[in-house]
């Protein structure tokens, strides 16, 4: 880069939140600034953007510039050569992605590569699965997985994948969300039999750990739109848990909390009276939410 | 474990960082303005804004204006005219420091929506009247970023999600008297639909439709609706209230089955405030958790994400906001919709002081507080 004059950052007379840059950061950025101004798109500027990313993977312009470089460098290439270039770019993105799993830019760049490659979902779903094996609640990875499914398909293996994750860790709320997402796209959520099946599914996890809020939320989310009276097994589940001694603490609170909504739904005075008395008990049992239960009681 | 809010130490920490931040912040090189926002807005919540001396205050304002994107002098930088306006996050692409704004140095040297939000938030907090902001260009920039689905991207061709939809609404509101007016250039109807479609089966909101409910996206979704005047269209708001109160485990967690984290004190505490349900957060437990995350150092404070970890600017600011919502003594009241103090927000309405502006109070409580379902 000896032919290029480095372009320094100009912070003016009163620098604010000046960053104590690590060694090498400013030098690489000074060349990158110059290159972006000149607009050069070549192998060496592609390499320079990789250096910028090595110093700061959150530099969205460096990723943007890579896309620009690849497009410019391959505007006259054969389809095969262009595809090869984007495949290499995806590999670069994979390598950087593993080091920056919570970085928005890397995931965004990944989508750009995939959109240009237009391949099937299998390899990409496997990549996300691998990331989720280490970080099962990674919000970016789940968002990416939803994008892959929505744009490339691959729904057929999703139910088993999600169920496997839930068997491993029933407290993985992201996996519960994915099960709902899957249902939204592949099943009829207004169907009573679908809802009953999902209640039974959630109930199995509730029985194993009544204090886990995820299956409770899931169950509510599935049944609320249909109305609790349409799915009587919800009430039976709550009553059953409260009658036995399997549920204590958070599990009891969860069952009582749902039962309040079930009892309140139909507007029957006797049932509503019981709902109010449950709220009274919840004020003590769930004392962190004392004010909430008073408010909930006032709404019955 | 500290049981008292170390106001002076936190102020010292924020003031120090306002000058210089350590190496790990290099990851925020392109969004340095957000660091200035955490420092300045945090000092304002601490009611210690006066500790920024006049030369530094003027320097911050000049630096921010120098980040305003102006059309390139030769007119050939390749950016369409409606995409010139707004603020960059720093001079990382080589724009020259220049009073009132710097011409775009290349097609890449453009504004970023989140940085435009933080620029205006800091300017208002410092008492600037925004007179040097090129309002029409900023509004054109913002509206150019809205997509068919109603969401917004961070910059032309960039990533899109609820964070930027909130920033769009906040920018327009700050420029247009504190709320998004009907004809502001952004499509309120589509944006509202996008937020409502991003509501999860559990009552919280995800970063986009289908995504898992999360404290950050729940706040940005609700705040955007509140700023656009469409919060009343949220069906069954009590489901969102329940999702929020269930996230309190002492401090707040961002999602079910995750650890508590100080930044959700604001994201979820603020969500409850927007829903008119601030009284439902358990103040003592929230305060105790935030205070337990204060950095134990003889001189510098700062608040961390969890107890016994290092403090950082984001968590310091949002923990202070959470403490303000929890009614901690000595902290300034907030305007949760904009992420700044009520005092600073009053300036967006053209009032010098909060008290002068009678309508502020009414507008802030979008709901009547009784939490009845609207309509």
XYZ file of N, CA and C in Angstrom, chain A residues 25-149:
375
model
N -4.583 -0.881 15.076
C -5.965 -0.531 14.691
C -6.006 0.721 13.812
N -5.343 1.778 14.319
C -5.416 3.058 13.595
C -4.717 3.001 12.239
N -3.621 2.238 12.179
C -2.894 2.160 10.911
C -3.777 1.491 9.854
N -4.357 0.361 10.221
C -5.224 -0.341 9.270
C -6.397 0.550 8.864
N -6.992 1.220 9.837
C -8.133 2.088 9.524
C -7.728 3.259 8.627
N -6.510 3.777 8.822
C -6.069 4.908 7.995
C -5.978 4.516 6.525
N -5.509 3.302 6.251
C -5.473 2.837 4.868
C -6.881 2.532 4.358
N -7.673 1.952 5.240
C -9.051 1.624 4.823
C -9.819 2.902 4.460
N -9.665 3.940 5.288
C -10.327 5.230 4.994
C -9.936 5.709 3.600
N -8.631 5.624 3.295
C -8.163 6.104 1.998
C -8.769 5.274 0.877
N -8.771 3.975 1.060
C -9.297 3.090 0.013
C -10.780 3.366 -0.245
N -11.535 3.561 0.817
C -12.964 3.808 0.633
C -13.181 5.119 -0.129
N -12.318 6.106 0.136
C -12.446 7.378 -0.578
C -12.083 7.203 -2.054
N -11.001 6.440 -2.326
C -10.617 6.264 -3.738
C -11.553 5.307 -4.454
N -12.205 4.408 -3.690
C -13.150 3.483 -4.306
C -12.505 2.282 -4.969
N -11.232 2.039 -4.706
C -10.554 0.897 -5.329
C -11.172 -0.425 -4.880
N -11.473 -1.286 -5.844
C -12.006 -2.615 -5.539
C -11.082 -3.649 -6.144
N -10.294 -4.310 -5.334
C -9.303 -5.252 -5.836
C -9.030 -6.300 -4.775
N -8.189 -7.272 -5.146
C -7.827 -8.309 -4.187
C -7.221 -7.693 -2.926
N -6.390 -6.664 -3.125
C -5.717 -6.105 -1.947
C -6.681 -5.320 -1.046
N -7.695 -4.699 -1.641
C -8.642 -3.967 -0.777
C -9.575 -4.950 -0.075
N -9.831 -6.084 -0.744
C -10.617 -7.134 -0.094
C -9.849 -7.641 1.130
N -8.551 -7.814 0.939
C -7.690 -8.271 2.034
C -7.648 -7.225 3.159
N -7.579 -5.956 2.748
C -7.534 -4.882 3.752
C -8.819 -4.874 4.593
N -9.953 -5.085 3.928
C -11.212 -5.091 4.692
C -11.210 -6.250 5.689
N -10.545 -7.356 5.314
C -10.447 -8.481 6.255
C -9.620 -8.091 7.473
N -8.583 -7.274 7.253
C -7.766 -6.781 8.376
C -8.608 -5.896 9.284
N -9.408 -5.030 8.671
C -10.283 -4.148 9.464
C -11.217 -4.997 10.318
N -11.777 -6.044 9.696
C -12.722 -6.916 10.407
C -12.019 -7.680 11.528
N -10.760 -8.046 11.290
C -10.012 -8.746 12.345
C -9.863 -7.845 13.572
N -9.720 -6.539 13.330
C -9.624 -5.595 14.446
C -10.985 -5.256 15.028
N -11.996 -5.206 14.186
C -13.320 -4.801 14.643
C -14.398 -5.384 13.729
N -14.923 -6.521 14.124
C -15.916 -7.204 13.290
C -17.238 -6.441 13.229
N -17.388 -5.434 14.092
C -18.637 -4.663 14.080
C -18.560 -3.480 13.119
N -17.463 -3.380 12.370
C -17.371 -2.284 11.398
C -18.221 -2.645 10.184
N -19.457 -2.141 10.162
C -20.394 -2.565 9.109
C -19.963 -2.103 7.731
N -19.197 -0.997 7.688
C -18.747 -0.520 6.383
C -17.726 -1.486 5.769
N -16.907 -2.097 6.606
C -15.928 -3.051 6.081
C -16.646 -4.222 5.407
N -17.705 -4.690 6.021
C -18.488 -5.780 5.415
C -19.166 -5.305 4.132
N -19.709 -4.108 4.196
C -20.380 -3.533 3.030
C -19.373 -3.392 1.880
N -18.154 -2.964 2.224
C -17.130 -2.755 1.204
C -16.705 -4.085 0.583
N -16.677 -5.123 1.382
C -16.359 -6.457 0.846
C -17.379 -6.861 -0.216
N -18.641 -6.615 0.093
C -19.688 -6.976 -0.884
C -19.494 -6.197 -2.180
N -19.165 -4.908 -2.018
C -18.944 -4.050 -3.179
C -17.741 -4.548 -3.980
N -16.646 -4.890 -3.292
C -15.437 -5.373 -3.954
C -15.738 -6.632 -4.756
N -16.418 -7.578 -4.119
C -16.686 -8.849 -4.794
C -17.559 -8.634 -6.030
N -18.535 -7.761 -5.900
C -19.398 -7.495 -7.056
C -18.600 -6.872 -8.181
N -17.771 -5.873 -7.832
C -16.996 -5.172 -8.861
C -15.968 -6.112 -9.499
N -15.304 -6.920 -8.670
C -14.247 -7.794 -9.189
C -14.800 -8.897 -10.080
N -16.074 -9.236 -9.878
C -16.625 -10.364 -10.639
C -17.751 -9.958 -11.570
N -17.811 -8.661 -11.876
C -18.901 -8.219 -12.749
C -18.776 -8.866 -14.129
N -17.535 -9.146 -14.563
C -17.363 -9.758 -15.878
C -17.013 -11.243 -15.808
N -17.049 -11.821 -14.625
C -16.656 -13.226 -14.478
C -17.759 -14.165 -14.955
N -17.382 -15.414 -15.162
C -18.373 -16.435 -15.488
C -19.210 -16.698 -14.238
N -20.370 -17.292 -14.445
C -21.229 -17.610 -13.300
C -20.504 -18.502 -12.306
N -19.761 -19.461 -12.831
C -19.062 -20.404 -11.961
C -18.019 -19.678 -11.104
N -17.268 -18.759 -11.727
C -16.236 -18.028 -10.988
C -16.869 -17.138 -9.927
N -17.992 -16.536 -10.299
C -18.675 -15.647 -9.348
C -19.203 -16.470 -8.165
N -19.774 -17.617 -8.473
C -20.299 -18.454 -7.403
C -19.170 -18.917 -6.481
N -18.049 -19.248 -7.092
C -16.894 -19.686 -6.303
C -16.459 -18.567 -5.343
N -16.440 -17.324 -5.846
C -16.016 -16.183 -5.022
C -16.952 -16.007 -3.823
N -18.253 -16.126 -4.060
C -19.203 -15.942 -2.951
C -19.172 -17.122 -1.998
N -18.812 -18.301 -2.537
C -18.667 -19.458 -1.658
C -17.474 -19.251 -0.704
N -16.400 -18.700 -1.264
C -15.236 -18.389 -0.420
C -15.583 -17.326 0.611
N -16.407 -16.393 0.179
C -16.817 -15.330 1.088
C -17.652 -15.906 2.241
N -18.495 -16.863 1.907
C -19.302 -17.502 2.950
C -18.390 -18.229 3.945
N -17.327 -18.829 3.435
C -16.379 -19.527 4.316
C -15.673 -18.512 5.226
N -15.310 -17.369 4.655
C -14.693 -16.301 5.440
C -15.655 -15.861 6.552
N -16.897 -15.700 6.166
C -17.935 -15.257 7.100
C -18.136 -16.298 8.203
N -18.065 -17.575 7.828
C -18.206 -18.645 8.818
C -17.083 -18.566 9.846
N -15.864 -18.374 9.349
C -14.710 -18.312 10.256
C -14.838 -17.127 11.208
N -15.174 -15.962 10.662
C -15.329 -14.774 11.516
C -16.540 -14.933 12.431
N -17.580 -15.582 11.913
C -18.820 -15.743 12.675
C -18.608 -16.542 13.948
N -17.781 -17.566 13.860
C -17.540 -18.395 15.038
C -16.893 -17.601 16.170
N -16.159 -16.546 15.803
C -15.507 -15.710 16.833
C -16.427 -14.583 17.295
N -17.483 -14.338 16.542
C -18.335 -13.179 16.834
C -19.807 -13.577 16.757
N -20.190 -14.480 17.648
C -21.531 -15.054 17.541
C -22.641 -14.071 17.889
N -22.292 -12.976 18.550
C -23.340 -12.020 18.920
C -23.180 -10.717 18.164
N -22.658 -10.828 16.959
C -22.391 -9.645 16.161
C -23.421 -9.565 15.029
N -24.182 -8.489 15.009
C -25.239 -8.336 14.007
C -24.687 -8.339 12.578
N -23.512 -7.680 12.395
C -22.980 -7.491 11.051
C -22.609 -8.812 10.381
N -21.996 -9.718 11.156
C -21.575 -10.990 10.565
C -22.790 -11.771 10.065
N -23.834 -11.796 10.869
C -25.035 -12.535 10.463
C -25.702 -11.876 9.260
N -25.677 -10.572 9.237
C -26.282 -9.858 8.098
C -25.506 -10.148 6.818
N -24.178 -10.144 6.916
C -23.336 -10.422 5.756
C -23.585 -11.853 5.262
N -23.772 -12.732 6.202
C -24.024 -14.136 5.870
C -25.271 -14.273 4.992
N -26.295 -13.539 5.375
C -27.514 -13.572 4.561
C -27.247 -13.069 3.150
N -26.444 -12.013 3.054
C -26.142 -11.451 1.732
C -25.446 -12.496 0.868
N -24.498 -13.235 1.456
C -23.789 -14.281 0.700
C -24.776 -15.357 0.251
N -25.597 -15.817 1.188
C -26.526 -16.907 0.889
C -27.541 -16.507 -0.170
N -27.997 -15.253 -0.089
C -28.972 -14.787 -1.063
C -28.377 -14.823 -2.469
N -27.070 -14.593 -2.586
C -26.424 -14.616 -3.897
C -26.144 -16.034 -4.366
N -25.948 -16.937 -3.418
C -25.615 -18.309 -3.790
C -26.860 -19.124 -4.138
N -27.947 -18.828 -3.445
C -29.202 -19.509 -3.752
C -29.163 -21.015 -3.604
N -28.392 -21.535 -2.656
C -28.379 -22.990 -2.483
C -29.488 -23.432 -1.527
N -29.650 -24.715 -1.360
C -30.701 -25.269 -0.508
C -30.413 -25.030 0.961
N -31.386 -25.348 1.832
C -31.257 -25.010 3.246
C -30.392 -25.958 4.082
N -30.103 -27.169 3.556
C -29.521 -28.221 4.414
C -28.248 -27.780 5.119
N -27.264 -27.312 4.345
C -25.959 -26.975 4.934
C -26.096 -25.831 5.937
N -26.956 -24.883 5.607
C -27.099 -23.711 6.464
C -27.807 -24.074 7.772
N -28.820 -24.923 7.686
C -29.507 -25.345 8.907
C -28.541 -26.135 9.788
N -27.652 -26.886 9.167
C -26.673 -27.649 9.939
C -25.678 -26.695 10.619
N -25.281 -25.630 9.883
C -24.376 -24.633 10.468
C -25.013 -24.001 11.711
N -26.262 -23.593 11.587
C -26.937 -22.967 12.732
C -27.062 -23.970 13.877
N -27.378 -25.218 13.537
C -27.519 -26.241 14.574
C -26.213 -26.375 15.349
N -25.110 -26.293 14.618
C -23.805 -26.422 15.262
C -23.558 -25.250 16.222
N -23.912 -24.050 15.794
C -23.762 -22.876 16.668
C -24.641 -23.041 17.913
N -25.868 -23.536 17.694
C -26.802 -23.680 18.816
C -26.384 -24.779 19.788
N -25.587 -25.709 19.317
C -25.093 -26.742 20.235
C -24.257 -26.126 21.356
N -23.521 -25.055 21.018
C -22.692 -24.393 22.032
C -23.422 -23.259 22.743
N -24.345 -22.638 22.046
C -25.000 -21.445 22.578
C -26.471 -21.541 22.201
N -27.213 -22.343 22.988
C -28.545 -22.766 22.547
C -29.597 -21.657 22.556
N -29.268 -20.496 23.140
C -30.265 -19.424 23.166
C -29.804 -18.207 22.365
N -28.829 -18.413 21.471
C -28.282 -17.288 20.692
C -29.376 -16.670 19.803
N -29.722 -15.438 20.101
C -30.851 -14.773 19.436
C -30.609 -14.612 17.931
N -29.351 -14.285 17.580
C -29.001 -14.099 16.165
C -29.136 -15.408 15.400
N -28.628 -16.488 16.016
C -28.661 -17.783 15.345
C -30.114 -18.212 15.096
N -30.975 -18.002 16.080
C -32.380 -18.376 15.904
C -33.052 -17.515 14.838
N -32.756 -16.231 14.848
C -33.331 -15.340 13.836
C -32.879 -15.767 12.440
N -31.621 -16.146 12.352
C -31.071 -16.597 11.073
C -31.746 -17.895 10.632
N -31.942 -18.794 11.572
C -32.588 -20.075 11.256
C -33.999 -19.836 10.712
N -34.713 -18.906 11.323
C -36.060 -18.593 10.839
C -36.019 -18.023 9.420
N -34.996 -17.208 9.177
C -34.857 -16.632 7.830
C -34.570 -17.737 6.808
N -33.687 -18.662 7.154
C -33.360 -19.762 6.237
C -34.624 -20.566 5.933
N -35.363 -20.938 6.976
C -36.575 -21.733 6.783
C -37.582 -20.973 5.912
